[in-house]
mmCIF file with all atom_site columns, N, CA and C in Angstrom:
data_model
loop_
_atom_site.group_PDB
_atom_site.id
_atom_site.type_symbol
_atom_site.label_atom_id
_atom_site.label_alt_id
_atom_site.label_comp_id
_atom_site.label_asym_id
_atom_site.label_entity_id
_atom_site.label_seq_id
_atom_site.pdbx_PDB_ins_code
_atom_site.Cartn_x
_atom_site.Cartn_y
_atom_site.Cartn_z
_atom_site.occupancy
_atom_site.B_iso_or_equiv
_atom_site.pdbx_formal_charge
_atom_site.auth_seq_id
_atom_site.auth_comp_id
_atom_site.auth_asym_id
_atom_site.auth_atom_id
_atom_site.pdbx_PDB_model_num
ATOM 1   N N  . UNK G 1 1  ? 0.781   -1.194  -0.107 1.00 80.00 ? 1  UNK G N  1
ATOM 2   C CA . UNK G 1 1  ? 0.207   -0.121  0.084  1.00 80.00 ? 1  UNK G CA 1
ATOM 3   C C  . UNK G 1 1  ? 0.970   1.340   0.024  1.00 80.00 ? 1  UNK G C  1
ATOM 4   N N  . UNK G 1 2  ? 2.079   1.289   0.721  1.00 80.00 ? 2  UNK G N  1
ATOM 5   C CA . UNK G 1 2  ? 2.894   2.256   0.814  1.00 80.00 ? 2  UNK G CA 1
ATOM 6   C C  . UNK G 1 2  ? 3.507   2.811   -0.822 1.00 80.00 ? 2  UNK G C  1
ATOM 7   N N  . UNK G 1 3  ? 3.359   2.023   -1.685 1.00 93.00 ? 3  UNK G N  1
ATOM 8   C CA . UNK G 1 3  ? 3.867   2.299   -2.956 1.00 93.00 ? 3  UNK G CA 1
ATOM 9   C C  . UNK G 1 3  ? 2.924   3.232   -3.936 1.00 93.00 ? 3  UNK G C  1
ATOM 10  N N  . UNK G 1 4  ? 1.806   2.951   -3.430 1.00 96.00 ? 4  UNK G N  1
ATOM 11  C CA . UNK G 1 4  ? 0.552   3.529   -4.550 1.00 96.00 ? 4  UNK G CA 1
ATOM 12  C C  . UNK G 1 4  ? 0.525   5.028   -3.830 1.00 96.00 ? 4  UNK G C  1
ATOM 13  N N  . UNK G 1 5  ? 0.042   5.881   -4.718 1.00 97.00 ? 5  UNK G N  1
ATOM 14  C CA . UNK G 1 5  ? -0.259  7.067   -4.638 1.00 97.00 ? 5  UNK G CA 1
ATOM 15  C C  . UNK G 1 5  ? -1.885  7.221   -4.061 1.00 97.00 ? 5  UNK G C  1
ATOM 16  N N  . UNK G 1 6  ? -2.024  8.428   -3.268 1.00 97.00 ? 6  UNK G N  1
ATOM 17  C CA . UNK G 1 6  ? -3.384  8.391   -2.600 1.00 97.00 ? 6  UNK G CA 1
ATOM 18  C C  . UNK G 1 6  ? -4.372  8.307   -3.731 1.00 97.00 ? 6  UNK G C  1
ATOM 19  N N  . UNK G 1 7  ? -4.252  8.836   -4.959 1.00 97.00 ? 7  UNK G N  1
ATOM 20  C CA . UNK G 1 7  ? -5.538  8.619   -5.778 1.00 97.00 ? 7  UNK G CA 1
ATOM 21  C C  . UNK G 1 7  ? -5.677  7.171   -6.177 1.00 97.00 ? 7  UNK G C  1
ATOM 22  N N  . UNK G 1 8  ? -4.813  6.385   -6.264 1.00 98.00 ? 8  UNK G N  1
ATOM 23  C CA . UNK G 1 8  ? -4.776  5.024   -6.660 1.00 98.00 ? 8  UNK G CA 1
ATOM 24  C C  . UNK G 1 8  ? -5.509  4.093   -5.136 1.00 98.00 ? 8  UNK G C  1
ATOM 25  N N  . UNK G 1 9  ? -5.094  4.494   -4.097 1.00 98.00 ? 9  UNK G N  1
ATOM 26  C CA . UNK G 1 9  ? -6.034  3.867   -3.019 1.00 98.00 ? 9  UNK G CA 1
ATOM 27  C C  . UNK G 1 9  ? -7.321  4.436   -3.065 1.00 98.00 ? 9  UNK G C  1
ATOM 28  N N  . UNK G 1 10 ? -7.943  5.670   -3.286 1.00 98.00 ? 10 UNK G N  1
ATOM 29  C CA . UNK G 1 10 ? -8.924  6.421   -3.288 1.00 98.00 ? 10 UNK G CA 1
ATOM 30  C C  . UNK G 1 10 ? -9.870  5.404   -4.328 1.00 98.00 ? 10 UNK G C  1
ATOM 31  N N  . UNK G 1 11 ? -9.404  5.199   -5.370 1.00 98.00 ? 11 UNK G N  1
ATOM 32  C CA . UNK G 1 11 ? -10.095 4.304   -6.424 1.00 98.00 ? 11 UNK G CA 1
ATOM 33  C C  . UNK G 1 11 ? -10.296 2.984   -6.272 1.00 98.00 ? 11 UNK G C  1
ATOM 34  N N  . UNK G 1 12 ? -9.442  2.392   -5.307 1.00 98.00 ? 12 UNK G N  1
ATOM 35  C CA . UNK G 1 12 ? -9.389  0.974   -4.833 1.00 98.00 ? 12 UNK G CA 1
ATOM 36  C C  . UNK G 1 12 ? -10.399 0.957   -3.889 1.00 98.00 ? 12 UNK G C  1
ATOM 37  N N  . UNK G 1 13 ? -10.410 2.016   -3.389 1.00 98.00 ? 13 UNK G N  1
ATOM 38  C CA . UNK G 1 13 ? -11.686 2.056   -1.980 1.00 98.00 ? 13 UNK G CA 1
ATOM 39  C C  . UNK G 1 13 ? -13.181 2.336   -2.742 1.00 98.00 ? 13 UNK G C  1
ATOM 40  N N  . UNK G 1 14 ? -13.129 3.175   -3.540 1.00 98.00 ? 14 UNK G N  1
ATOM 41  C CA . UNK G 1 14 ? -14.283 3.444   -4.333 1.00 98.00 ? 14 UNK G CA 1
ATOM 42  C C  . UNK G 1 14 ? -14.658 2.229   -5.205 1.00 98.00 ? 14 UNK G C  1
ATOM 43  N N  . UNK G 1 15 ? -13.921 1.158   -5.629 1.00 98.00 ? 15 UNK G N  1
ATOM 44  C CA . UNK G 1 15 ? -14.221 -0.012  -6.165 1.00 98.00 ? 15 UNK G CA 1
ATOM 45  C C  . UNK G 1 15 ? -14.918 -1.027  -5.187 1.00 98.00 ? 15 UNK G C  1
ATOM 46  N N  . UNK G 1 16 ? -14.110 -1.210  -4.050 1.00 98.00 ? 16 UNK G N  1
ATOM 47  C CA . UNK G 1 16 ? -14.506 -1.935  -3.178 1.00 98.00 ? 16 UNK G CA 1
ATOM 48  C C  . UNK G 1 16 ? -15.852 -1.599  -2.664 1.00 98.00 ? 16 UNK G C  1
ATOM 49  N N  . UNK G 1 17 ? -16.355 -0.247  -2.467 1.00 98.00 ? 17 UNK G N  1
ATOM 50  C CA . UNK G 1 17 ? -17.508 0.154   -1.792 1.00 98.00 ? 17 UNK G CA 1
ATOM 51  C C  . UNK G 1 17 ? -18.412 -0.131  -3.089 1.00 98.00 ? 17 UNK G C  1
ATOM 52  N N  . UNK G 1 18 ? -18.083 0.143   -4.453 1.00 98.00 ? 18 UNK G N  1
ATOM 53  C CA . UNK G 1 18 ? -18.996 -0.325  -5.404 1.00 98.00 ? 18 UNK G CA 1
ATOM 54  C C  . UNK G 1 18 ? -19.201 -2.058  -5.239 1.00 98.00 ? 18 UNK G C  1
ATOM 55  N N  . UNK G 1 19 ? -18.273 -2.903  -5.110 1.00 98.00 ? 19 UNK G N  1
ATOM 56  C CA . UNK G 1 19 ? -18.653 -4.272  -5.271 1.00 98.00 ? 19 UNK G CA 1
ATOM 57  C C  . UNK G 1 19 ? -19.498 -4.513  -3.769 1.00 98.00 ? 19 UNK G C  1
ATOM 58  N N  . UNK G 1 20 ? -19.561 -3.935  -2.719 1.00 98.00 ? 20 UNK G N  1
ATOM 59  C CA . UNK G 1 20 ? -20.216 -4.120  -1.429 1.00 98.00 ? 20 UNK G CA 1
ATOM 60  C C  . UNK G 1 20 ? -21.654 -3.902  -1.869 1.00 98.00 ? 20 UNK G C  1
ATOM 61  N N  . UNK G 1 21 ? -21.593 -2.805  -2.336 1.00 98.00 ? 21 UNK G N  1
ATOM 62  C CA . UNK G 1 21 ? -23.230 -2.177  -2.589 1.00 98.00 ? 21 UNK G CA 1
ATOM 63  C C  . UNK G 1 21 ? -24.064 -3.035  -3.535 1.00 98.00 ? 21 UNK G C  1
ATOM 64  N N  . UNK G 1 22 ? -23.089 -3.694  -4.561 1.00 98.00 ? 22 UNK G N  1
ATOM 65  C CA . UNK G 1 22 ? -23.412 -4.478  -5.589 1.00 98.00 ? 22 UNK G CA 1
ATOM 66  C C  . UNK G 1 22 ? -24.610 -5.597  -5.064 1.00 98.00 ? 22 UNK G C  1
ATOM 67  N N  . UNK G 1 23 ? -24.432 -6.269  -4.047 1.00 95.00 ? 23 UNK G N  1
ATOM 68  C CA . UNK G 1 23 ? -25.106 -7.250  -3.431 1.00 95.00 ? 23 UNK G CA 1
ATOM 69  C C  . UNK G 1 23 ? -24.616 -8.584  -3.948 1.00 95.00 ? 23 UNK G C  1
ATOM 70  N N  . UNK G 1 24 ? -23.774 -8.314  -5.109 1.00 97.00 ? 24 UNK G N  1
ATOM 71  C CA . UNK G 1 24 ? -23.109 -9.891  -5.654 1.00 97.00 ? 24 UNK G CA 1
ATOM 72  C C  . UNK G 1 24 ? -22.328 -10.568 -4.986 1.00 97.00 ? 24 UNK G C  1
ATOM 73  N N  . UNK G 1 25 ? -21.839 -10.229 -3.954 1.00 98.00 ? 25 UNK G N  1
ATOM 74  C CA . UNK G 1 25 ? -20.748 -11.075 -3.138 1.00 98.00 ? 25 UNK G CA 1
ATOM 75  C C  . UNK G 1 25 ? -21.245 -11.939 -2.393 1.00 98.00 ? 25 UNK G C  1
ATOM 76  N N  . UNK G 1 26 ? -20.472 -13.043 -2.048 1.00 98.00 ? 26 UNK G N  1
ATOM 77  C CA . UNK G 1 26 ? -21.036 -14.044 -1.013 1.00 98.00 ? 26 UNK G CA 1
ATOM 78  C C  . UNK G 1 26 ? -20.587 -13.550 0.301  1.00 98.00 ? 26 UNK G C  1
ATOM 79  N N  . UNK G 1 27 ? -21.083 -14.054 1.390  1.00 98.00 ? 27 UNK G N  1
ATOM 80  C CA . UNK G 1 27 ? -20.657 -13.573 2.632  1.00 98.00 ? 27 UNK G CA 1
ATOM 81  C C  . UNK G 1 27 ? -19.226 -13.274 2.952  1.00 98.00 ? 27 UNK G C  1
ATOM 82  N N  . UNK G 1 28 ? -18.514 -14.625 2.759  1.00 98.00 ? 28 UNK G N  1
ATOM 83  C CA . UNK G 1 28 ? -17.119 -14.582 2.685  1.00 98.00 ? 28 UNK G CA 1
ATOM 84  C C  . UNK G 1 28 ? -16.351 -13.453 1.859  1.00 98.00 ? 28 UNK G C  1
ATOM 85  N N  . UNK G 1 29 ? -16.754 -13.322 0.670  1.00 98.00 ? 29 UNK G N  1
ATOM 86  C CA . UNK G 1 29 ? -16.378 -12.048 -0.038 1.00 98.00 ? 29 UNK G CA 1
ATOM 87  C C  . UNK G 1 29 ? -16.434 -10.913 0.552  1.00 98.00 ? 29 UNK G C  1
ATOM 88  N N  . UNK G 1 30 ? -17.866 -10.594 0.711  1.00 98.00 ? 30 UNK G N  1
ATOM 89  C CA . UNK G 1 30 ? -18.105 -9.212  1.450  1.00 98.00 ? 30 UNK G CA 1
ATOM 90  C C  . UNK G 1 30 ? -17.282 -8.822  2.823  1.00 98.00 ? 30 UNK G C  1
ATOM 91  N N  . UNK G 1 31 ? -17.020 -10.214 3.647  1.00 98.00 ? 31 UNK G N  1
ATOM 92  C CA . UNK G 1 31 ? -16.100 -9.635  4.668  1.00 98.00 ? 31 UNK G CA 1
ATOM 93  C C  . UNK G 1 31 ? -14.676 -9.462  4.470  1.00 98.00 ? 31 UNK G C  1
ATOM 94  N N  . UNK G 1 32 ? -14.153 -10.073 3.391  1.00 98.00 ? 32 UNK G N  1
ATOM 95  C CA . UNK G 1 32 ? -12.947 -9.551  2.668  1.00 98.00 ? 32 UNK G CA 1
ATOM 96  C C  . UNK G 1 32 ? -12.817 -8.288  2.125  1.00 98.00 ? 32 UNK G C  1
ATOM 97  N N  . UNK G 1 33 ? -13.998 -7.795  1.546  1.00 98.00 ? 33 UNK G N  1
ATOM 98  C CA . UNK G 1 33 ? -13.823 -6.759  0.841  1.00 98.00 ? 33 UNK G CA 1
ATOM 99  C C  . UNK G 1 33 ? -13.949 -5.623  1.656  1.00 98.00 ? 33 UNK G C  1
ATOM 100 N N  . UNK G 1 34 ? -14.645 -5.821  2.892  1.00 98.00 ? 34 UNK G N  1
ATOM 101 C CA . UNK G 1 34 ? -14.964 -4.874  3.793  1.00 98.00 ? 34 UNK G CA 1
ATOM 102 C C  . UNK G 1 34 ? -13.589 -4.731  4.615  1.00 98.00 ? 34 UNK G C  1
ATOM 103 N N  . UNK G 1 35 ? -13.029 -5.696  4.994  1.00 98.00 ? 35 UNK G N  1
ATOM 104 C CA . UNK G 1 35 ? -11.365 -5.537  5.724  1.00 98.00 ? 35 UNK G CA 1
ATOM 105 C C  . UNK G 1 35 ? -10.702 -4.738  4.666  1.00 98.00 ? 35 UNK G C  1
ATOM 106 N N  . UNK G 1 36 ? -10.729 -5.084  3.330  1.00 98.00 ? 36 UNK G N  1
ATOM 107 C CA . UNK G 1 36 ? -9.837  -4.300  2.484  1.00 98.00 ? 36 UNK G CA 1
ATOM 108 C C  . UNK G 1 36 ? -10.306 -2.967  2.445  1.00 98.00 ? 36 UNK G C  1
ATOM 109 N N  . UNK G 1 37 ? -11.593 -2.814  2.523  1.00 98.00 ? 37 UNK G N  1
ATOM 110 C CA . UNK G 1 37 ? -12.074 -1.153  2.363  1.00 98.00 ? 37 UNK G CA 1
ATOM 111 C C  . UNK G 1 37 ? -11.592 -0.631  3.529  1.00 98.00 ? 37 UNK G C  1
ATOM 112 N N  . UNK G 1 38 ? -11.616 -0.998  4.794  1.00 98.00 ? 38 UNK G N  1
ATOM 113 C CA . UNK G 1 38 ? -11.259 -0.707  6.214  1.00 98.00 ? 38 UNK G CA 1
ATOM 114 C C  . UNK G 1 38 ? -9.726  -0.153  6.089  1.00 98.00 ? 38 UNK G C  1
ATOM 115 N N  . UNK G 1 39 ? -8.789  -1.221  5.445  1.00 98.00 ? 39 UNK G N  1
ATOM 116 C CA . UNK G 1 39 ? -7.535  -0.820  5.338  1.00 98.00 ? 39 UNK G CA 1
ATOM 117 C C  . UNK G 1 39 ? -7.154  0.354   4.617  1.00 98.00 ? 39 UNK G C  1
ATOM 118 N N  . UNK G 1 40 ? -7.845  0.118   3.340  1.00 98.00 ? 40 UNK G N  1
ATOM 119 C CA . UNK G 1 40 ? -7.671  1.638   2.443  1.00 98.00 ? 40 UNK G CA 1
ATOM 120 C C  . UNK G 1 40 ? -8.416  2.487   3.040  1.00 98.00 ? 40 UNK G C  1
ATOM 121 N N  . UNK G 1 41 ? -9.343  2.865   3.677  1.00 98.00 ? 41 UNK G N  1
ATOM 122 C CA . UNK G 1 41 ? -9.832  4.144   4.406  1.00 98.00 ? 41 UNK G CA 1
ATOM 123 C C  . UNK G 1 41 ? -8.989  4.538   5.436  1.00 98.00 ? 41 UNK G C  1
ATOM 124 N N  . UNK G 1 42 ? -8.483  3.603   6.342  1.00 98.00 ? 42 UNK G N  1
ATOM 125 C CA . UNK G 1 42 ? -7.591  4.223   7.481  1.00 98.00 ? 42 UNK G CA 1
ATOM 126 C C  . UNK G 1 42 ? -6.340  4.718   6.620  1.00 98.00 ? 42 UNK G C  1
ATOM 127 N N  . UNK G 1 43 ? -5.681  4.219   5.567  1.00 98.00 ? 43 UNK G N  1
ATOM 128 C CA . UNK G 1 43 ? -4.481  4.571   5.238  1.00 98.00 ? 43 UNK G CA 1
ATOM 129 C C  . UNK G 1 43 ? -4.836  5.800   4.403  1.00 98.00 ? 43 UNK G C  1
ATOM 130 N N  . UNK G 1 44 ? -6.095  6.276   3.577  1.00 98.00 ? 44 UNK G N  1
ATOM 131 C CA . UNK G 1 44 ? -6.334  7.362   3.131  1.00 98.00 ? 44 UNK G CA 1
ATOM 132 C C  . UNK G 1 44 ? -6.467  8.278   4.233  1.00 98.00 ? 44 UNK G C  1
ATOM 133 N N  . UNK G 1 45 ? -7.020  8.277   5.151  1.00 98.00 ? 45 UNK G N  1
ATOM 134 C CA . UNK G 1 45 ? -7.140  9.134   6.276  1.00 98.00 ? 45 UNK G CA 1
ATOM 135 C C  . UNK G 1 45 ? -5.986  9.593   6.736  1.00 98.00 ? 45 UNK G C  1
ATOM 136 N N  . UNK G 1 46 ? -5.024  8.520   7.126  1.00 97.00 ? 46 UNK G N  1
ATOM 137 C CA . UNK G 1 46 ? -3.455  8.779   7.316  1.00 97.00 ? 46 UNK G CA 1
ATOM 138 C C  . UNK G 1 46 ? -2.870  9.889   6.488  1.00 97.00 ? 46 UNK G C  1
ATOM 139 N N  . UNK G 1 47 ? -2.982  9.424   5.167  1.00 97.00 ? 47 UNK G N  1
ATOM 140 C CA . UNK G 1 47 ? -2.406  10.353  4.227  1.00 97.00 ? 47 UNK G CA 1
ATOM 141 C C  . UNK G 1 47 ? -2.886  11.762  4.362  1.00 97.00 ? 47 UNK G C  1
ATOM 142 N N  . UNK G 1 48 ? -3.993  11.751  4.337  1.00 97.00 ? 48 UNK G N  1
ATOM 143 C CA . UNK G 1 48 ? -4.945  13.130  4.286  1.00 97.00 ? 48 UNK G CA 1
ATOM 144 C C  . UNK G 1 48 ? -4.415  14.049  5.459  1.00 97.00 ? 48 UNK G C  1
ATOM 145 N N  . UNK G 1 49 ? -4.271  13.119  6.793  1.00 97.00 ? 49 UNK G N  1
ATOM 146 C CA . UNK G 1 49 ? -3.790  13.817  8.073  1.00 97.00 ? 49 UNK G CA 1
ATOM 147 C C  . UNK G 1 49 ? -2.530  14.303  7.849  1.00 97.00 ? 49 UNK G C  1
ATOM 148 N N  . UNK G 1 50 ? -1.290  13.568  7.336  1.00 96.00 ? 50 UNK G N  1
ATOM 149 C CA . UNK G 1 50 ? -0.181  13.947  6.783  1.00 96.00 ? 50 UNK G CA 1
ATOM 150 C C  . UNK G 1 50 ? -0.257  15.307  6.115  1.00 96.00 ? 50 UNK G C  1
ATOM 151 N N  . UNK G 1 51 ? -0.755  15.194  5.091  1.00 95.00 ? 51 UNK G N  1
ATOM 152 C CA . UNK G 1 51 ? -1.075  16.428  4.162  1.00 95.00 ? 51 UNK G CA 1
ATOM 153 C C  . UNK G 1 51 ? -1.271  17.685  4.920  1.00 95.00 ? 51 UNK G C  1
ATOM 154 N N  . UNK G 1 52 ? -2.253  17.564  5.674  1.00 95.00 ? 52 UNK G N  1
ATOM 155 C CA . UNK G 1 52 ? -2.667  18.388  6.432  1.00 95.00 ? 52 UNK G CA 1
ATOM 156 C C  . UNK G 1 52 ? -1.749  19.108  7.313  1.00 95.00 ? 52 UNK G C  1
ATOM 157 N N  . UNK G 1 53 ? -1.147  18.280  8.081  1.00 95.00 ? 53 UNK G N  1
ATOM 158 C CA . UNK G 1 53 ? 0.078   18.679  8.903  1.00 95.00 ? 53 UNK G CA 1
ATOM 159 C C  . UNK G 1 53 ? 1.080   19.567  8.198  1.00 95.00 ? 53 UNK G C  1
ATOM 160 N N  . UNK G 1 54 ? 1.570   19.172  6.947  1.00 93.00 ? 54 UNK G N  1
ATOM 161 C CA . UNK G 1 54 ? 2.385   19.880  6.225  1.00 93.00 ? 54 UNK G CA 1
ATOM 162 C C  . UNK G 1 54 ? 1.932   21.290  5.874  1.00 93.00 ? 54 UNK G C  1
ATOM 163 N N  . UNK G 1 55 ? 0.695   21.460  5.416  1.00 91.00 ? 55 UNK G N  1
ATOM 164 C CA . UNK G 1 55 ? 0.111   22.714  5.133  1.00 91.00 ? 55 UNK G CA 1
ATOM 165 C C  . UNK G 1 55 ? 0.135   23.523  6.620  1.00 91.00 ? 55 UNK G C  1
ATOM 166 N N  . UNK G 1 56 ? -0.538  22.794  7.634  1.00 91.00 ? 56 UNK G N  1
ATOM 167 C CA . UNK G 1 56 ? -0.255  23.674  8.815  1.00 91.00 ? 56 UNK G CA 1
ATOM 168 C C  . UNK G 1 56 ? 0.974   24.322  9.227  1.00 91.00 ? 56 UNK G C  1
ATOM 169 N N  . UNK G 1 57 ? 1.909   23.575  9.130  1.00 89.00 ? 57 UNK G N  1
ATOM 170 C CA . UNK G 1 57 ? 3.102   23.857  9.389  1.00 89.00 ? 57 UNK G CA 1
ATOM 171 C C  . UNK G 1 57 ? 3.424   25.058  8.717  1.00 89.00 ? 57 UNK G C  1
ATOM 172 N N  . UNK G 1 58 ? 3.244   24.850  7.463  1.00 88.00 ? 58 UNK G N  1
ATOM 173 C CA . UNK G 1 58 ? 3.838   26.231  6.435  1.00 88.00 ? 58 UNK G CA 1
ATOM 174 C C  . UNK G 1 58 ? 2.810   27.342  6.860  1.00 88.00 ? 58 UNK G C  1
ATOM 175 N N  . UNK G 1 59 ? 1.735   27.296  7.118  1.00 88.00 ? 59 UNK G N  1
ATOM 176 C CA . UNK G 1 59 ? 0.899   28.451  7.503  1.00 88.00 ? 59 UNK G CA 1
ATOM 177 C C  . UNK G 1 59 ? 1.516   29.016  8.567  1.00 88.00 ? 59 UNK G C  1
ATOM 178 N N  . UNK G 1 60 ? 1.794   28.039  9.547  1.00 87.00 ? 60 UNK G N  1
ATOM 179 C CA . UNK G 1 60 ? 2.297   28.487  10.955 1.00 87.00 ? 60 UNK G CA 1
ATOM 180 C C  . UNK G 1 60 ? 3.571   29.431  10.731 1.00 87.00 ? 60 UNK G C  1
ATOM 181 N N  . UNK G 1 61 ? 4.290   28.986  9.878  1.00 86.00 ? 61 UNK G N  1
ATOM 182 C CA . UNK G 1 61 ? 5.837   29.418  9.580  1.00 86.00 ? 61 UNK G CA 1
ATOM 183 C C  . UNK G 1 61 ? 5.791   30.974  8.698  1.00 86.00 ? 61 UNK G C  1
ATOM 184 N N  . UNK G 1 62 ? 4.477   31.075  8.232  1.00 83.00 ? 62 UNK G N  1
ATOM 185 C CA . UNK G 1 62 ? 4.317   31.935  7.154  1.00 83.00 ? 62 UNK G CA 1
ATOM 186 C C  . UNK G 1 62 ? 4.803   31.803  5.819  1.00 83.00 ? 62 UNK G C  1
ATOM 187 N N  . UNK G 1 63 ? 4.968   30.738  5.409  1.00 70.00 ? 63 UNK G N  1
ATOM 188 C CA . UNK G 1 63 ? 5.388   30.267  4.143  1.00 70.00 ? 63 UNK G CA 1
ATOM 189 C C  . UNK G 1 63 ? 4.311   30.005  3.031  1.00 70.00 ? 63 UNK G C  1
ATOM 190 N N  . UNK G 1 64 ? 3.328   30.200  3.375  1.00 62.00 ? 64 UNK G N  1
ATOM 191 C CA . UNK G 1 64 ? 2.016   30.365  2.601  1.00 62.00 ? 64 UNK G CA 1
ATOM 192 C C  . UNK G 1 64 ? 2.227   31.299  1.642  1.00 62.00 ? 64 UNK G C  1
ATOM 193 N N  . UNK G 1 65 ? 1.554   31.075  0.191  1.00 61.00 ? 65 UNK G N  1
ATOM 194 C CA . UNK G 1 65 ? 1.708   31.977  -0.652 1.00 61.00 ? 65 UNK G CA 1
ATOM 195 C C  . UNK G 1 65 ? 0.443   32.674  -1.253 1.00 61.00 ? 65 UNK G C  1
ATOM 196 N N  . UNK G 1 66 ? 0.177   33.625  -1.437 1.00 56.00 ? 66 UNK G N  1
ATOM 197 C CA . UNK G 1 66 ? -1.221  34.213  -2.212 1.00 56.00 ? 66 UNK G CA 1
ATOM 198 C C  . UNK G 1 66 ? -1.198  33.605  -3.480 1.00 56.00 ? 66 UNK G C  1
ATOM 199 N N  . UNK G 1 67 ? -2.465  33.327  -3.956 1.00 49.00 ? 67 UNK G N  1
ATOM 200 C CA . UNK G 1 67 ? -2.700  32.728  -5.226 1.00 49.00 ? 67 UNK G CA 1
ATOM 201 C C  . UNK G 1 67 ? -2.735  33.811  -6.084 1.00 49.00 ? 67 UNK G C  1
#
């Protein structure tokens, strides 16, 4: 998961959600997809928080620039 870009993880998460919502998976498949979805969700949240911290630090240091 570490080698994938955020956008790739988010796309995979969207695919997992779509599969779960389709209602076509067996119980075992659904559980596995759910687990994968939770892993992806946590990784995406982690990366968003890291990006937020970078931005907050730059703003606090006065490094932000006007657009």
